[in-house]
mmCIF file of C-alpha atoms and ligand atoms in Angstrom:
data_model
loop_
_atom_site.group_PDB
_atom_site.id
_atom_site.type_symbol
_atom_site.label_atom_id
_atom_site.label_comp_id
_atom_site.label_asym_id
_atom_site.label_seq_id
_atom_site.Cartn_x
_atom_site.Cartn_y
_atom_site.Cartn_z
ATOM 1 C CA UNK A 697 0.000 0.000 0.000
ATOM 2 C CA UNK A 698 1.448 3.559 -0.892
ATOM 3 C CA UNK A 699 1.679 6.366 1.153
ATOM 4 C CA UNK A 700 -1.815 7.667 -0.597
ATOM 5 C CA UNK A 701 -3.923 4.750 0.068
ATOM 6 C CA UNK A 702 -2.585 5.056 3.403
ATOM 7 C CA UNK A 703 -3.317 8.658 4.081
ATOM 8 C CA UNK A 704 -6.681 8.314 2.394
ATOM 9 C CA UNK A 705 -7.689 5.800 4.815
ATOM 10 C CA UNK A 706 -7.067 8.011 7.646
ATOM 11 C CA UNK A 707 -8.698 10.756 5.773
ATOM 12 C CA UNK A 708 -11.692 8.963 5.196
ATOM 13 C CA UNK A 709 -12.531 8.451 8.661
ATOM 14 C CA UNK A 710 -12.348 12.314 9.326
ATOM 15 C CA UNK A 711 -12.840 14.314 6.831
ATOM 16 C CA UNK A 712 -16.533 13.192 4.625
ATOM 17 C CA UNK A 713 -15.221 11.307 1.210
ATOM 18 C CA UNK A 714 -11.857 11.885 2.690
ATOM 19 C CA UNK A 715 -11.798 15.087 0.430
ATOM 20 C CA UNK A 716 -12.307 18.574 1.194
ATOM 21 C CA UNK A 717 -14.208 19.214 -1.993
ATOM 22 C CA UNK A 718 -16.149 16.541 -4.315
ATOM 23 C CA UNK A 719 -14.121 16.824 -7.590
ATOM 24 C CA UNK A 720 -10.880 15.435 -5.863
ATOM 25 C CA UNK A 721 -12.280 11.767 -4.913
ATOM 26 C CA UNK A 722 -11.465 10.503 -8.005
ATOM 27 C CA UNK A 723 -14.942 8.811 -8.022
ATOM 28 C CA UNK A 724 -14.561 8.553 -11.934
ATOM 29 C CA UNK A 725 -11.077 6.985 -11.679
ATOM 30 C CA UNK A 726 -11.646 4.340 -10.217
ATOM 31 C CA UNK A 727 -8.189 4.568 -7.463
ATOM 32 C CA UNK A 728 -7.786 5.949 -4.257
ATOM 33 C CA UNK A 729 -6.804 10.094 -4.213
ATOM 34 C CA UNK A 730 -3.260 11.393 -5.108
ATOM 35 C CA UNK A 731 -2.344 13.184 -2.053
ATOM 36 C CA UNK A 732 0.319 15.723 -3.550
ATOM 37 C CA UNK A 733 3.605 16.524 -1.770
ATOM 38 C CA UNK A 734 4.587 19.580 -4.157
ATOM 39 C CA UNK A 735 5.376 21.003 -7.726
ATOM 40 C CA UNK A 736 7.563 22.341 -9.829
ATOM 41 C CA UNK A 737 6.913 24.342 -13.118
ATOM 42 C CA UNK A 738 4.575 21.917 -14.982
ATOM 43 C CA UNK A 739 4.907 18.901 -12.876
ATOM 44 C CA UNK A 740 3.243 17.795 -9.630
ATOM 45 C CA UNK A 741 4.245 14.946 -7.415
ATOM 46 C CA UNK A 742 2.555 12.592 -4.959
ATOM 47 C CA UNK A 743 3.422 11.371 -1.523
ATOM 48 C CA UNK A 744 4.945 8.217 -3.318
ATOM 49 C CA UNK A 745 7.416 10.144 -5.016
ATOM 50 C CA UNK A 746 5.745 9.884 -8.576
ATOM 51 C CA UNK A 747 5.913 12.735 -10.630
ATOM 52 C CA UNK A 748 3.305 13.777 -13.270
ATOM 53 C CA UNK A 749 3.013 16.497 -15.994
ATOM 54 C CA UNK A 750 -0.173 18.493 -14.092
ATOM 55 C CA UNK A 751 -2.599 19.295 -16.311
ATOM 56 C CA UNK A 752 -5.061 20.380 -13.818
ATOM 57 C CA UNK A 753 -2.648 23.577 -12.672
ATOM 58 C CA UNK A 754 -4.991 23.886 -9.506
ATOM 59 C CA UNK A 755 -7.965 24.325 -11.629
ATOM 60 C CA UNK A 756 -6.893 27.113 -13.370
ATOM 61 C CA UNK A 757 -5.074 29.327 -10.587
ATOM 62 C CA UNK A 758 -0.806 28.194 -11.541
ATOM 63 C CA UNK A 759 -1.426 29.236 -14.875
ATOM 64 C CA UNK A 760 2.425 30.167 -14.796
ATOM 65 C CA UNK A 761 3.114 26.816 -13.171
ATOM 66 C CA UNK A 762 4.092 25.794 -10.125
ATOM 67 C CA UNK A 763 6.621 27.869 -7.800
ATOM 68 C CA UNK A 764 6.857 30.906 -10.155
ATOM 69 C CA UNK A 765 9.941 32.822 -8.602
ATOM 70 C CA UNK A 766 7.908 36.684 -8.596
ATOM 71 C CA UNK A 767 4.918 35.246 -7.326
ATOM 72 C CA UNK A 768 6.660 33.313 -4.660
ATOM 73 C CA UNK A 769 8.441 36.270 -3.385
ATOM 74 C CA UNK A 770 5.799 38.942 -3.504
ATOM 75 C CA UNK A 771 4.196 36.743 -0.921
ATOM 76 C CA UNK A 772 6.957 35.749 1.152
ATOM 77 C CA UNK A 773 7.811 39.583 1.218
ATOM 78 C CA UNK A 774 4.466 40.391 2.030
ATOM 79 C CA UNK A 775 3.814 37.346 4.972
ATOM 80 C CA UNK A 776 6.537 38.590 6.698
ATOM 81 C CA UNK A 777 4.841 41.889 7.526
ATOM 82 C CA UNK A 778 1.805 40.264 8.760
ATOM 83 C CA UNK A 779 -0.365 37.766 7.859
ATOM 84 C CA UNK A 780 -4.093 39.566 8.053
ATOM 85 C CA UNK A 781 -4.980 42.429 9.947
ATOM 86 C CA UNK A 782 -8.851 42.936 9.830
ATOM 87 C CA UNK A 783 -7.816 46.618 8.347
ATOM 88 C CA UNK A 784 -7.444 48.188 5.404
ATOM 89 C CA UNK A 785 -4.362 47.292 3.519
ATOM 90 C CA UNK A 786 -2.782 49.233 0.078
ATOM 91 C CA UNK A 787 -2.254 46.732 -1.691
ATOM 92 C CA UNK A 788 -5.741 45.736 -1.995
ATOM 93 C CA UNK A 789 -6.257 49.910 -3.390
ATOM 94 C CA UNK A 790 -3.566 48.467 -5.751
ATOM 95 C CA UNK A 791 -5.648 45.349 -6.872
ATOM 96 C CA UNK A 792 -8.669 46.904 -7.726
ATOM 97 C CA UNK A 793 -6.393 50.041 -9.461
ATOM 98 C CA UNK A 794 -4.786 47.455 -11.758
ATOM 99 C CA UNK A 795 -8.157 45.424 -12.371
ATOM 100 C CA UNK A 796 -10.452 48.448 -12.935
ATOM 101 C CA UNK A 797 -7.852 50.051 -15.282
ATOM 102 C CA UNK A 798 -7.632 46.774 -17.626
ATOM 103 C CA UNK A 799 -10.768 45.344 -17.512
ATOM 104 C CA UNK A 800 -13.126 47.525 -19.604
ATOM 105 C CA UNK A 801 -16.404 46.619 -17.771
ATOM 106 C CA UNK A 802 -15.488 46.737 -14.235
ATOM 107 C CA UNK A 803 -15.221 50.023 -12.716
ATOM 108 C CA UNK A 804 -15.865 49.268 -9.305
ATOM 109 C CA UNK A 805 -14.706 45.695 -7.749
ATOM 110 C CA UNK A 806 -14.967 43.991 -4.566
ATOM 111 C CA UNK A 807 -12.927 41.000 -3.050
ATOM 112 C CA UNK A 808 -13.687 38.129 -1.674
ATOM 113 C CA UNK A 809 -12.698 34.789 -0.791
ATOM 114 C CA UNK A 810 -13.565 32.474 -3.456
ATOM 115 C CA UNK A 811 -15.609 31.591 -6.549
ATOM 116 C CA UNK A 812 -19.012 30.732 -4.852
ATOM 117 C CA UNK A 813 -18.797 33.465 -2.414
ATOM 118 C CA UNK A 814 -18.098 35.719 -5.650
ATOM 119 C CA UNK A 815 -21.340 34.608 -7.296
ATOM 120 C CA UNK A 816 -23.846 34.540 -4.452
ATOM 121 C CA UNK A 817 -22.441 37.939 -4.114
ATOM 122 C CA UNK A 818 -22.831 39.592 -7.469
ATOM 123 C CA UNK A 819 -26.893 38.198 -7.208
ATOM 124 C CA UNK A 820 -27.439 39.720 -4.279
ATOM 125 C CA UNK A 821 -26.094 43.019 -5.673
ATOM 126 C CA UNK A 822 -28.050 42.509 -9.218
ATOM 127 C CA UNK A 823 -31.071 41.636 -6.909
ATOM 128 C CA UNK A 824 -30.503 44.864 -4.806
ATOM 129 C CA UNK A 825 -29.818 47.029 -7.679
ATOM 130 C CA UNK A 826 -32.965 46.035 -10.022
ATOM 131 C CA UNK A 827 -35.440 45.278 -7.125
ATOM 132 C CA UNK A 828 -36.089 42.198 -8.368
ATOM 133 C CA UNK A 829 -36.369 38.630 -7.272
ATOM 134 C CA UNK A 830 -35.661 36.312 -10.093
ATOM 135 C CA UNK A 831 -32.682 34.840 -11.701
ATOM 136 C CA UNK A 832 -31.794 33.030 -15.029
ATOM 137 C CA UNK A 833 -29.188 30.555 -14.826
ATOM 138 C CA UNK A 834 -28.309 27.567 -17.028
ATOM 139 C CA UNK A 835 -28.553 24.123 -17.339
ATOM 140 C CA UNK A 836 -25.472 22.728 -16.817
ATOM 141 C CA UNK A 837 -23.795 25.960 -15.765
ATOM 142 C CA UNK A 838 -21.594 25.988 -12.576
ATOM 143 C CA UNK A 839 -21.887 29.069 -10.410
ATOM 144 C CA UNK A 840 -20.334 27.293 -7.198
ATOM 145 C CA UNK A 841 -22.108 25.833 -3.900
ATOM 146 C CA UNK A 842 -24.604 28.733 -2.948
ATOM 147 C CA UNK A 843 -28.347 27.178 -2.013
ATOM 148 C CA UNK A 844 -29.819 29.527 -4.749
ATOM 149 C CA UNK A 845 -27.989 28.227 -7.310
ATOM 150 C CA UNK A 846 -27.729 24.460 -6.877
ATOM 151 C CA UNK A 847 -30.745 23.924 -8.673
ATOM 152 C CA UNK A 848 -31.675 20.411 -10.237
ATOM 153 C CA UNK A 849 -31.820 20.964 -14.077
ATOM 154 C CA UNK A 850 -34.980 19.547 -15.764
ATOM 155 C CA UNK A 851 -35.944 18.878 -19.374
ATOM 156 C CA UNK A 852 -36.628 22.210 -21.239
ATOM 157 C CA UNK A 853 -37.196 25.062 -19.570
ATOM 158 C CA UNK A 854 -38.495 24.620 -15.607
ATOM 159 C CA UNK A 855 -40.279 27.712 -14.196
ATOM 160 C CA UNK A 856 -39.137 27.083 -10.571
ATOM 161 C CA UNK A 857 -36.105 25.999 -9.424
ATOM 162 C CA UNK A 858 -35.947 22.375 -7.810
ATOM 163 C CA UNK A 859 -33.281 22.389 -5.078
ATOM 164 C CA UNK A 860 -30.631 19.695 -6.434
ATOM 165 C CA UNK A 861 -29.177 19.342 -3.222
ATOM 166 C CA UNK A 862 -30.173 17.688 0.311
ATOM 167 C CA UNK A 863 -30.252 21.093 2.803
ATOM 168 C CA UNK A 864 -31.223 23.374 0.164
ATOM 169 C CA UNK A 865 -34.811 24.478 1.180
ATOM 170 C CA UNK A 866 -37.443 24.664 -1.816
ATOM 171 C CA UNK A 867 -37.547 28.724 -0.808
ATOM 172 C CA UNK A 868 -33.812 29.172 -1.631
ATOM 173 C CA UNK A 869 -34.600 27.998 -5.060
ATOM 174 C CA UNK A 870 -37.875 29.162 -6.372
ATOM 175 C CA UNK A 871 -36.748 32.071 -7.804
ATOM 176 C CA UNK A 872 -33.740 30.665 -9.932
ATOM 177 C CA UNK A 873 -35.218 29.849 -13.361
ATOM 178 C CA UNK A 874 -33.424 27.387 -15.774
ATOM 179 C CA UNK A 875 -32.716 28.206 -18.846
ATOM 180 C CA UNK A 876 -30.988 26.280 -21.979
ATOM 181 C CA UNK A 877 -27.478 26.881 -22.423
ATOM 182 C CA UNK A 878 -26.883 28.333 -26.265
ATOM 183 C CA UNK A 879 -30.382 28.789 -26.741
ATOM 184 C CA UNK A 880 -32.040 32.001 -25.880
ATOM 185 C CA UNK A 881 -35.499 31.115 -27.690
ATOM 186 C CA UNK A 882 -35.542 29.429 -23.849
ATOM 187 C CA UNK A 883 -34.481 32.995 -22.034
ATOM 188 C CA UNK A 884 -37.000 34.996 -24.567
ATOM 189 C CA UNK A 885 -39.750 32.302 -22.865
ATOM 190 C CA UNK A 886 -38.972 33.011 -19.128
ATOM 191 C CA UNK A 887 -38.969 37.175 -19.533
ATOM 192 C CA UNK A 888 -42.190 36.860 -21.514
ATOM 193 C CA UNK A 889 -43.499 34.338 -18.852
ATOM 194 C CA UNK A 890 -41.443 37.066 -15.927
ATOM 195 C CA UNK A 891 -41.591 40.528 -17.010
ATOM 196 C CA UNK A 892 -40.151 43.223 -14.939
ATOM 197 C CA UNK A 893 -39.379 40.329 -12.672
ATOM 198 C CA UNK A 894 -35.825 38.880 -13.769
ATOM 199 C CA UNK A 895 -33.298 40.424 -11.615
ATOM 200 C CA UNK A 896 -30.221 38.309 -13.423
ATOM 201 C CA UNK A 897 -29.149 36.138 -16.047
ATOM 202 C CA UNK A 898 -26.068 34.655 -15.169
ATOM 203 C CA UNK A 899 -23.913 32.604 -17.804
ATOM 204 C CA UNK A 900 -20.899 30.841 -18.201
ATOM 205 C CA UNK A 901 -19.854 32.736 -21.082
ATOM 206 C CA UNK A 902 -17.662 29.699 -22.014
ATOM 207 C CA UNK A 903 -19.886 26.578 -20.315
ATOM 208 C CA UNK A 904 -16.507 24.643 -19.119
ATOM 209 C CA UNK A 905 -17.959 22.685 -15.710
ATOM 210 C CA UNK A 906 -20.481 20.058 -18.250
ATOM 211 C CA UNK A 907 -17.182 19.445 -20.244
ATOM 212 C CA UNK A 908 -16.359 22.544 -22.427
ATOM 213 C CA UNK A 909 -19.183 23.957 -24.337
ATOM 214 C CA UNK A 910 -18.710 26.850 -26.731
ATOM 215 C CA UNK A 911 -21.024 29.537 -26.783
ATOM 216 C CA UNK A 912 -22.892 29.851 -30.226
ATOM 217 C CA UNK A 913 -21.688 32.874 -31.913
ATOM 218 C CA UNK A 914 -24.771 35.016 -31.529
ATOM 219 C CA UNK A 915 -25.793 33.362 -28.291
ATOM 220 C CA UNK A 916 -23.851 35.933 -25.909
ATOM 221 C CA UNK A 917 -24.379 38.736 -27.807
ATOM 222 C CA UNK A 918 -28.201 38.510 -28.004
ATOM 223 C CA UNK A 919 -28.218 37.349 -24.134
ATOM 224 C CA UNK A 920 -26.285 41.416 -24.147
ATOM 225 C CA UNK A 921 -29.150 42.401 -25.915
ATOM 226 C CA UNK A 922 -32.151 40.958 -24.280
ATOM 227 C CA UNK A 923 -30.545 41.829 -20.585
ATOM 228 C CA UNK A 924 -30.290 45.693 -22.099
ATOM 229 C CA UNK A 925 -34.008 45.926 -23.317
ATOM 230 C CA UNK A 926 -34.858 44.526 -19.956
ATOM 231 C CA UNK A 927 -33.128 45.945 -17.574
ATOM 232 C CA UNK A 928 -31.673 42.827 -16.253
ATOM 233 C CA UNK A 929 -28.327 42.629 -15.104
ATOM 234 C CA UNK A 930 -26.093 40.182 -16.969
ATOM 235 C CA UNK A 931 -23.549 38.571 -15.123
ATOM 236 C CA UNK A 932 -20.419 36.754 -16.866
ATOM 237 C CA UNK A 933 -19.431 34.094 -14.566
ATOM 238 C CA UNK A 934 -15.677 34.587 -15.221
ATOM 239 C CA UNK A 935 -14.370 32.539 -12.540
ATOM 240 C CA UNK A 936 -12.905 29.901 -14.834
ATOM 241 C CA UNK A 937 -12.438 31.787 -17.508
ATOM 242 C CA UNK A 938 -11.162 35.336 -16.727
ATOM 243 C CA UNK A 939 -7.325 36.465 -16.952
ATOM 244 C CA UNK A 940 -7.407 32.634 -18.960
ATOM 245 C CA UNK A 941 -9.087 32.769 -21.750
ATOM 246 C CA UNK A 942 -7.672 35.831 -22.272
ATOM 247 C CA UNK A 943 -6.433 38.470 -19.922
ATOM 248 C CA UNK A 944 -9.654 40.286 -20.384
ATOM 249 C CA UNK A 945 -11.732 36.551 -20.122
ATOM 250 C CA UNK A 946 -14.760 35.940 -22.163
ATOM 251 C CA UNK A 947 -15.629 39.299 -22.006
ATOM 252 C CA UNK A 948 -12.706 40.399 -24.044
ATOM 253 C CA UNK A 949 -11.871 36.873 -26.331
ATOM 254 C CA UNK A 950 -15.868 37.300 -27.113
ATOM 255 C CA UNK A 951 -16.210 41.080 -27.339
ATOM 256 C CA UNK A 952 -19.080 41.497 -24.955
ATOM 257 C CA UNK A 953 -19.487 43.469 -21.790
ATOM 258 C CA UNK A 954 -21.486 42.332 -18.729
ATOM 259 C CA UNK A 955 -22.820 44.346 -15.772
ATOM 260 C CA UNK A 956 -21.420 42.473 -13.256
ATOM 261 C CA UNK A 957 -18.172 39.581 -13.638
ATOM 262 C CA UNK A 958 -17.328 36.973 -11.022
ATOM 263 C CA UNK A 959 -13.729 36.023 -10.684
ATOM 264 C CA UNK A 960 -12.067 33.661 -8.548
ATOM 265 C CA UNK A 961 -9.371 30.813 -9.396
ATOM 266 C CA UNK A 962 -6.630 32.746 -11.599
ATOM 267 C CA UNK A 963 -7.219 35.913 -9.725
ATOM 268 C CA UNK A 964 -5.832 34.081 -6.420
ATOM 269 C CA UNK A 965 -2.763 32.952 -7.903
ATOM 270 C CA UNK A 966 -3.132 29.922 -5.887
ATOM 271 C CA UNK A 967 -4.498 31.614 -2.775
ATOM 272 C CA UNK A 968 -8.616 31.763 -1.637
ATOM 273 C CA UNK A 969 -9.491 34.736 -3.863
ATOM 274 C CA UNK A 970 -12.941 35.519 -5.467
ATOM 275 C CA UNK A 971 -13.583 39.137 -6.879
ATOM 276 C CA UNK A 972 -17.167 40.119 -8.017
ATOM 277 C CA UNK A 973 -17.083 43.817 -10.272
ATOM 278 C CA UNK A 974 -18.963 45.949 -12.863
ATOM 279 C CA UNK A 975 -20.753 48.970 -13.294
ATOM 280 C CA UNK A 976 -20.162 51.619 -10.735
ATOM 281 C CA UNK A 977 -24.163 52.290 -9.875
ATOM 282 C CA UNK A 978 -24.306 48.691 -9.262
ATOM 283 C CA UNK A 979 -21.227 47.909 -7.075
ATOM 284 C CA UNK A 980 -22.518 51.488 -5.332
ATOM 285 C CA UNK A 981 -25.051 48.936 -3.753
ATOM 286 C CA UNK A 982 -23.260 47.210 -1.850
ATOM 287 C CA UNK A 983 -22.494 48.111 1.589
ATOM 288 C CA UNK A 984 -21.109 50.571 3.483
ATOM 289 C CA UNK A 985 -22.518 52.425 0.255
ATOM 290 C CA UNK A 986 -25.422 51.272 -0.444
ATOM 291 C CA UNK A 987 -27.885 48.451 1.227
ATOM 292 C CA UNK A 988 -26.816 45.651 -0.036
ATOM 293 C CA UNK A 989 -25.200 43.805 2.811
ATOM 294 C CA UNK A 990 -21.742 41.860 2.008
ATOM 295 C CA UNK A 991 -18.414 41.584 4.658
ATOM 296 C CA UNK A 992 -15.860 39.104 5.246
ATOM 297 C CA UNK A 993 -13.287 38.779 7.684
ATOM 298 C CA UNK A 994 -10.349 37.678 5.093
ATOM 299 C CA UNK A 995 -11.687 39.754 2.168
ATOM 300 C CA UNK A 996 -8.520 40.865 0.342
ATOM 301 C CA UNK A 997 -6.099 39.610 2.482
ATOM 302 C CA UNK A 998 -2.750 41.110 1.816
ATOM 303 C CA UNK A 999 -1.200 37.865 1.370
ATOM 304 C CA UNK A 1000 -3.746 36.273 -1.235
ATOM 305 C CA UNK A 1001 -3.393 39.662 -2.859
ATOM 306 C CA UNK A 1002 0.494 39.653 -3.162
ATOM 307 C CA UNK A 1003 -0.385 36.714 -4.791
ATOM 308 C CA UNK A 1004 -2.929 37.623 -7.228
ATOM 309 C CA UNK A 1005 -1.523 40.948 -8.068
ATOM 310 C CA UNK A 1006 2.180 39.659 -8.978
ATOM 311 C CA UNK A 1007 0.728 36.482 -11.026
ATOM 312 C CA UNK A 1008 -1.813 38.937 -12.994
ATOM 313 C CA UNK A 1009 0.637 41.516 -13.496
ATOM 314 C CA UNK A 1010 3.009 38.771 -15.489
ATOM 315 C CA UNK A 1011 0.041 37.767 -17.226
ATOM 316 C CA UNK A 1012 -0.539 41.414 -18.328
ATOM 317 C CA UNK A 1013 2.857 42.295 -19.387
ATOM 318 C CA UNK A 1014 3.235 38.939 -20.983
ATOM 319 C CA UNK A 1015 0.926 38.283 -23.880
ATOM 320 C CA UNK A 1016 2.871 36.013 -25.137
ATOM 321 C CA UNK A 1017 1.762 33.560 -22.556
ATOM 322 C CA UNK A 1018 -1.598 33.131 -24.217
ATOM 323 C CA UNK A 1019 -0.248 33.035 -27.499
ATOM 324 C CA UNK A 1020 1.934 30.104 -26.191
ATOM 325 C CA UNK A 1021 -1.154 28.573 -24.495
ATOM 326 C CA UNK A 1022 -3.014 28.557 -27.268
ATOM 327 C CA UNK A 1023 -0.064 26.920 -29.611
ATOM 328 C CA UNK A 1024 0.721 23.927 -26.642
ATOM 329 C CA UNK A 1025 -3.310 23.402 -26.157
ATOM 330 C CA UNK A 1026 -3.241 23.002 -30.426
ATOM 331 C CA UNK A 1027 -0.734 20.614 -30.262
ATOM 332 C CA UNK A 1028 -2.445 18.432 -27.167
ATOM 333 C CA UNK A 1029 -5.665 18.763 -29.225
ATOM 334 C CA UNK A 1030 -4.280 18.602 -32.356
ATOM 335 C CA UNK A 1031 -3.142 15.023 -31.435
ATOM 336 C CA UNK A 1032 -6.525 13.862 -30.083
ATOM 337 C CA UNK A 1033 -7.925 14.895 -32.510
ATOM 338 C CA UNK A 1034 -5.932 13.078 -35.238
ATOM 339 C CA UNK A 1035 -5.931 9.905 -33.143
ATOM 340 C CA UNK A 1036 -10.108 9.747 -32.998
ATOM 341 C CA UNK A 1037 -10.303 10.593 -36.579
ATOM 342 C CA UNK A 1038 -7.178 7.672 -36.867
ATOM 343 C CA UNK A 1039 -9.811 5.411 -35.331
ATOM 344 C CA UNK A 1040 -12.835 6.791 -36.266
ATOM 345 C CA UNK A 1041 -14.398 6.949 -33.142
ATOM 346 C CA UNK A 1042 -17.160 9.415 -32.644
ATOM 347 C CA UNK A 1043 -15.736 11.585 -30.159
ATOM 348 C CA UNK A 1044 -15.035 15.351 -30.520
ATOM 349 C CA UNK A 1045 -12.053 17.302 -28.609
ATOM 350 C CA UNK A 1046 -13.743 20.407 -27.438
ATOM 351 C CA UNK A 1047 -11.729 23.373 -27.032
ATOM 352 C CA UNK A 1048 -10.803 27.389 -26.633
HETATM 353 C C1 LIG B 1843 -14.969 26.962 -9.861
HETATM 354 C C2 LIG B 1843 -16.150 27.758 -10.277
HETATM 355 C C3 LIG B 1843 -16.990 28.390 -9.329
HETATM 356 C C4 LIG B 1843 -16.831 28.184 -7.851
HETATM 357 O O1 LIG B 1843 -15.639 28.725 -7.348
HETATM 358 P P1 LIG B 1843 -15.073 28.172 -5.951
HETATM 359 O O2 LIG B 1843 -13.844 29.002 -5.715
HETATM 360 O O3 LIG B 1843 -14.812 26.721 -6.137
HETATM 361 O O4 LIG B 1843 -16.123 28.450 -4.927
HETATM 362 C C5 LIG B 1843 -17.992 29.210 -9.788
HETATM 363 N N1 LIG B 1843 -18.196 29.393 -11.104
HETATM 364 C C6 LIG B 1843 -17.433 28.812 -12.038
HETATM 365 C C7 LIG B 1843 -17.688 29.089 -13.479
HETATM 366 C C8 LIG B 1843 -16.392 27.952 -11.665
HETATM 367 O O5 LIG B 1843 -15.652 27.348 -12.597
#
């Protein structure tokens, strides 16, 4: 028995699936968990001593790979003057400076501590700003583990949200509204069947947690449209794919602005970072400005933001990184590709 299987075993017994989130039991893989000692550039290795090429890069956050020197330092540099104070700190001025003066859409933008929290969030600040109650989401779409949005996703279009989770009450739900992802025949339906009542319509603007689906090329820019003539506020999830995708995310690769964009993974650098931003009347609404109530303890913790800051200012002043991205994720394609059309086996590499 290796050092995993033995570690897992312990784990199991204390901590539920022996995981502290569902995608790393490795129910599809049919072993026991990889428990990782540490990286280096592109590889990862395990308790065991194995080493593998890590194509997971933390989910998106070590886009630069593992251990980049700059990104390293900045937070040693910045741990040894204190891990969290519970106070204002300048570097997170210096965040939001750099983010707000690169990303077209946001003007205002708000920290927090990771993807889900960024999400729940941004509704509750579209919900505050419109007056509204209900949201769009999509089948299929992942906006992180918030009661409102784990919603069970029907056939067609469901007018109210079925909890799809044990613990999440039928009220938390009832005002998310499924749509279908890449066709907006199904969002046209819900603001005829809602009007004046849709508060959001949150999107994926890449789909990328059902396997990757590509947006239709009119799909996002109509959703622009529709939320516009409606006054609803349209949210880019952008938590897997901002600073990736492109530095400016979906928003920029796609040419499309939301009101309000979720970030969290990449912006961390590897820390627990989630940012939610947009248009300043919106972000005005959330407090100490404005009534809608959001805090956290840890929000923009100068350490995380050492982090984040250093990794996306390499990302900024390096475009060549996504050039080079884009060339190595060709290549890995490229050669799936060649190998199912070798065998002519009816699978499809999905990719962008
Ligand atoms: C990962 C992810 C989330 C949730 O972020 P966490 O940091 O895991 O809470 C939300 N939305 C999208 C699109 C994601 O990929």
């Amino acid at each position: 028995m290796g050092r995993s299987e033995e570690l897992f075993e312990r784990a199991v017994k204390v901590i539920p699936g022996g995981v502290n989130s569902p995608v790393r039991a490795y129910g599809s893989v049919g072993m026991t968990p990889r428990f990782i000692e540490g990286a280096s550039g592109p590889y990862i290795f395990d308790v065991d001593g194995k080493k593998y090429i890590d194509y997971i890069g933390s989910w998106g956050p070590m886009i630069l790979g593992h251990n980049n020197r700059q990104v390293l330092d900045a937070v040693i540099r910045r741990a040894e003057n204190g891990l969290s104070f519970g106070a204002a700190t300048e570097i997170e001025v210096e965040m939001a400076e750099f983010i707000t003066s690169r990303i077209p859409s946001v003007e205002m933008i708000r920290m927090v501590n990771s993807g889900t929290e960024a999400v729940m969030s941004a509704i509750r600040a579209a919900r505050g700003y419109t007056g509204r109650d209900r949201i769009v989401k999509f089948a299929g779409c992942y906006h992180g583990h918030s009661d409102a949005l784990l919603v069970k996703a029907g056939s067609g279009v469901m007018t109210a949200g079925v909890p799809g989770s044990l613990g999440v009450p039928q009220g938390c739900t009832k005002d998310t509204l499924t749509a279908v992802y890449n066709n907006l025949e199904s969002v046209e339906a819900l603001f005829e069947k809602f009007p004046g009542e849709i508060a959001a319509v949150i999107v994926e603007p890449v789909a990328a947690n059902m396997g990757v689906v590509l947006p239709d090329p009119e799909f996002l820019s109509r959703l622009r449209q529709l939320c516009t003539r409606e006054g609803t506020v349209l949210i880019f999830d952008e938590v897997i794919t901002g600073f990736r995708l492109a530095f400016g995310g979906a928003q920029e690769y796609f040419g499309i602005q939301a009101d309000l964009v979720t970030y969290g993974k990449i912006i961390g650098g590897g820390m627990p970072v989630g940012a939610y931003g947009g248009k300043r009347e919106i972000m005005e609404m959330v407090s100490p400005v404005g009534g809608v109530y959001q805090a956290g303890t840890l929000s923009g913790n100068p350490v995380a933001m050492a982090a984040g800051i250093t990794q996306l200012q390499i990302l900024w002043e390096h475009p060549e990184i996504y050039t080079g991205m884009q060339e190595q994720g060709q290549r890995l394609y490229g050669g799936m590709e060649r190998l199912v059309e070798k065998y002519e086996k009816p699978w499809r590499v999905n990719h962008v």
